Amino acid sequence: MKVTAIIVNYFTSAFLPKLLHVLNHENQINEIVIADNSSESELENFEKDFHKVHLLTFNENIGFAAAVNRVVEKYPSDFYLLINPDTL
């Protein structure tokens, strides 16, 4: 069973390190995708720092639902966990 966590980012990168640390160490989570609606350059470091993280960047803010749909299209999974960036 594959579980993918989806985080939609819109200028919330300051919240992400703590959340990514928790999700990255969770055995049930197979991959974490940050859907970036804000093109924050520091997000690229998260792919290097956390082995489960993938970054999907959009050229503009396409909205929450559209960002989630794009992740689902690109990263097939059995289950998806939609989680806000400020969640711990």
JSON list of C-alpha atoms in Angstrom, two decimals:
[
{"chain": "A", "resi": 1, "resn": "MET", "atom": "CA", "xyz": [0.00, 0.00, 0.00]},
{"chain": "A", "resi": 2, "resn": "LYS", "atom": "CA", "xyz": [1.44, 3.35, -1.08]},
{"chain": "A", "resi": 3, "resn": "VAL", "atom": "CA", "xyz": [0.62, 6.59, 0.76]},
{"chain": "A", "resi": 4, "resn": "THR", "atom": "CA", "xyz": [1.58, 9.99, -0.63]},
{"chain": "A", "resi": 5, "resn": "ALA", "atom": "CA", "xyz": [1.37, 13.14, 1.48]},
{"chain": "A", "resi": 6, "resn": "ILE", "atom": "CA", "xyz": [0.47, 16.29, -0.45]},
{"chain": "A", "resi": 7, "resn": "ILE", "atom": "CA", "xyz": [1.31, 19.73, 0.90]},
{"chain": "A", "resi": 8, "resn": "VAL", "atom": "CA", "xyz": [0.11, 22.74, -1.09]},
{"chain": "A", "resi": 9, "resn": "ASN", "atom": "CA", "xyz": [2.49, 25.63, -0.49]},
{"chain": "A", "resi": 10, "resn": "TYR", "atom": "CA", "xyz": [1.67, 29.29, -1.01]},
{"chain": "A", "resi": 11, "resn": "PHE", "atom": "CA", "xyz": [4.40, 31.29, 0.73]},
{"chain": "A", "resi": 12, "resn": "THR", "atom": "CA", "xyz": [4.40, 28.92, 3.71]},
{"chain": "A", "resi": 13, "resn": "SER", "atom": "CA", "xyz": [7.94, 27.55, 3.48]},
{"chain": "A", "resi": 14, "resn": "ALA", "atom": "CA", "xyz": [8.76, 28.74, 7.02]},
{"chain": "A", "resi": 15, "resn": "PHE", "atom": "CA", "xyz": [6.29, 26.16, 8.38]},
{"chain": "A", "resi": 16, "resn": "LEU", "atom": "CA", "xyz": [7.57, 23.23, 6.34]},
{"chain": "A", "resi": 17, "resn": "PRO", "atom": "CA", "xyz": [10.77, 22.02, 8.07]},
{"chain": "A", "resi": 18, "resn": "LYS", "atom": "CA", "xyz": [9.02, 20.77, 11.21]},
{"chain": "A", "resi": 19, "resn": "LEU", "atom": "CA", "xyz": [6.21, 19.10, 9.26]},
{"chain": "A", "resi": 20, "resn": "LEU", "atom": "CA", "xyz": [8.60, 17.51, 6.77]},
{"chain": "A", "resi": 21, "resn": "HIS", "atom": "CA", "xyz": [10.73, 16.15, 9.59]},
{"chain": "A", "resi": 22, "resn": "VAL", "atom": "CA", "xyz": [7.70, 14.40, 11.10]},
{"chain": "A", "resi": 23, "resn": "LEU", "atom": "CA", "xyz": [6.36, 13.07, 7.78]},
{"chain": "A", "resi": 24, "resn": "ASN", "atom": "CA", "xyz": [9.79, 11.97, 6.56]},
{"chain": "A", "resi": 25, "resn": "HIS", "atom": "CA", "xyz": [10.19, 9.73, 9.61]},
{"chain": "A", "resi": 26, "resn": "GLU", "atom": "CA", "xyz": [6.66, 8.28, 9.40]},
{"chain": "A", "resi": 27, "resn": "ASN", "atom": "CA", "xyz": [6.85, 4.70, 8.12]},
{"chain": "A", "resi": 28, "resn": "GLN", "atom": "CA", "xyz": [3.34, 4.80, 6.66]},
{"chain": "A", "resi": 29, "resn": "ILE", "atom": "CA", "xyz": [4.22, 7.71, 4.32]},
{"chain": "A", "resi": 30, "resn": "ASN", "atom": "CA", "xyz": [6.02, 6.60, 1.16]},
{"chain": "A", "resi": 31, "resn": "GLU", "atom": "CA", "xyz": [6.51, 10.00, -0.46]},
{"chain": "A", "resi": 32, "resn": "ILE", "atom": "CA", "xyz": [5.80, 13.65, 0.21]},
{"chain": "A", "resi": 33, "resn": "VAL", "atom": "CA", "xyz": [4.95, 16.05, -2.59]},
{"chain": "A", "resi": 34, "resn": "ILE", "atom": "CA", "xyz": [5.09, 19.80, -2.10]},
{"chain": "A", "resi": 35, "resn": "ALA", "atom": "CA", "xyz": [2.83, 21.45, -4.67]},
{"chain": "A", "resi": 36, "resn": "ASP", "atom": "CA", "xyz": [4.31, 24.92, -4.87]},
{"chain": "A", "resi": 37, "resn": "ASN", "atom": "CA", "xyz": [1.98, 27.73, -5.90]},
{"chain": "A", "resi": 38, "resn": "SER", "atom": "CA", "xyz": [4.48, 30.45, -4.97]},
{"chain": "A", "resi": 39, "resn": "SER", "atom": "CA", "xyz": [7.82, 29.51, -6.62]},
{"chain": "A", "resi": 40, "resn": "GLU", "atom": "CA", "xyz": [9.81, 29.97, -3.41]},
{"chain": "A", "resi": 41, "resn": "SER", "atom": "CA", "xyz": [13.42, 29.15, -4.26]},
{"chain": "A", "resi": 42, "resn": "GLU", "atom": "CA", "xyz": [14.30, 27.72, -0.83]},
{"chain": "A", "resi": 43, "resn": "LEU", "atom": "CA", "xyz": [11.88, 24.82, -1.37]},
{"chain": "A", "resi": 44, "resn": "GLU", "atom": "CA", "xyz": [14.44, 23.08, -3.57]},
{"chain": "A", "resi": 45, "resn": "ASN", "atom": "CA", "xyz": [16.55, 22.46, -0.46]},
{"chain": "A", "resi": 46, "resn": "PHE", "atom": "CA", "xyz": [13.79, 20.31, 1.03]},
{"chain": "A", "resi": 47, "resn": "GLU", "atom": "CA", "xyz": [14.27, 17.73, -1.74]},
{"chain": "A", "resi": 48, "resn": "LYS", "atom": "CA", "xyz": [17.91, 17.46, -0.73]},
{"chain": "A", "resi": 49, "resn": "ASP", "atom": "CA", "xyz": [17.30, 17.44, 3.03]},
{"chain": "A", "resi": 50, "resn": "PHE", "atom": "CA", "xyz": [14.39, 14.96, 3.14]},
{"chain": "A", "resi": 51, "resn": "HIS", "atom": "CA", "xyz": [14.65, 11.80, 1.04]},
{"chain": "A", "resi": 52, "resn": "LYS", "atom": "CA", "xyz": [10.88, 11.33, 0.60]},
{"chain": "A", "resi": 53, "resn": "VAL", "atom": "CA", "xyz": [10.21, 14.88, -0.68]},
{"chain": "A", "resi": 54, "resn": "HIS", "atom": "CA", "xyz": [9.40, 15.78, -4.28]},
{"chain": "A", "resi": 55, "resn": "LEU", "atom": "CA", "xyz": [8.75, 19.34, -5.42]},
{"chain": "A", "resi": 56, "resn": "LEU", "atom": "CA", "xyz": [6.19, 20.20, -8.08]},
{"chain": "A", "resi": 57, "resn": "THR", "atom": "CA", "xyz": [6.41, 23.90, -8.92]},
{"chain": "A", "resi": 58, "resn": "PHE", "atom": "CA", "xyz": [3.88, 25.88, -10.90]},
{"chain": "A", "resi": 59, "resn": "ASN", "atom": "CA", "xyz": [4.55, 29.16, -12.70]},
{"chain": "A", "resi": 60, "resn": "GLU", "atom": "CA", "xyz": [1.60, 30.80, -10.98]},
{"chain": "A", "resi": 61, "resn": "ASN", "atom": "CA", "xyz": [-0.88, 30.23, -8.17]},
{"chain": "A", "resi": 62, "resn": "ILE", "atom": "CA", "xyz": [-3.21, 27.67, -9.73]},
{"chain": "A", "resi": 63, "resn": "GLY", "atom": "CA", "xyz": [-5.20, 27.20, -6.53]},
{"chain": "A", "resi": 64, "resn": "PHE", "atom": "CA", "xyz": [-5.45, 24.43, -3.97]},
{"chain": "A", "resi": 65, "resn": "ALA", "atom": "CA", "xyz": [-7.66, 21.96, -5.84]},
{"chain": "A", "resi": 66, "resn": "ALA", "atom": "CA", "xyz": [-5.81, 22.30, -9.16]},
{"chain": "A", "resi": 67, "resn": "ALA", "atom": "CA", "xyz": [-2.47, 21.81, -7.39]},
{"chain": "A", "resi": 68, "resn": "VAL", "atom": "CA", "xyz": [-3.74, 18.64, -5.70]},
{"chain": "A", "resi": 69, "resn": "ASN", "atom": "CA", "xyz": [-5.10, 17.33, -9.00]},
{"chain": "A", "resi": 70, "resn": "ARG", "atom": "CA", "xyz": [-1.73, 17.87, -10.71]},
{"chain": "A", "resi": 71, "resn": "VAL", "atom": "CA", "xyz": [0.06, 15.97, -7.95]},
{"chain": "A", "resi": 72, "resn": "VAL", "atom": "CA", "xyz": [-2.39, 13.07, -8.23]},
{"chain": "A", "resi": 73, "resn": "GLU", "atom": "CA", "xyz": [-1.83, 12.95, -12.01]},
{"chain": "A", "resi": 74, "resn": "LYS", "atom": "CA", "xyz": [1.96, 12.91, -11.69]},
{"chain": "A", "resi": 75, "resn": "TYR", "atom": "CA", "xyz": [2.38, 10.78, -8.54]},
{"chain": "A", "resi": 76, "resn": "PRO", "atom": "CA", "xyz": [0.06, 7.74, -8.57]},
{"chain": "A", "resi": 77, "resn": "SER", "atom": "CA", "xyz": [-0.66, 6.32, -5.14]},
{"chain": "A", "resi": 78, "resn": "ASP", "atom": "CA", "xyz": [-3.14, 4.11, -3.33]},
{"chain": "A", "resi": 79, "resn": "PHE", "atom": "CA", "xyz": [-3.94, 6.80, -0.77]},
{"chain": "A", "resi": 80, "resn": "TYR", "atom": "CA", "xyz": [-3.27, 10.54, -0.44]},
{"chain": "A", "resi": 81, "resn": "LEU", "atom": "CA", "xyz": [-2.88, 12.52, 2.74]},
{"chain": "A", "resi": 82, "resn": "LEU", "atom": "CA", "xyz": [-3.73, 16.19, 2.17]},
{"chain": "A", "resi": 83, "resn": "ILE", "atom": "CA", "xyz": [-2.03, 18.14, 4.91]},
{"chain": "A", "resi": 84, "resn": "ASN", "atom": "CA", "xyz": [-1.69, 21.86, 5.54]},
{"chain": "A", "resi": 85, "resn": "PRO", "atom": "CA", "xyz": [1.85, 23.28, 5.84]},
{"chain": "A", "resi": 86, "resn": "ASP", "atom": "CA", "xyz": [1.23, 24.57, 9.37]},
{"chain": "A", "resi": 87, "resn": "THR", "atom": "CA", "xyz": [0.11, 21.18, 10.73]},
{"chain": "A", "resi": 88, "resn": "LEU", "atom": "CA", "xyz": [2.12, 19.30, 13.33]}
]
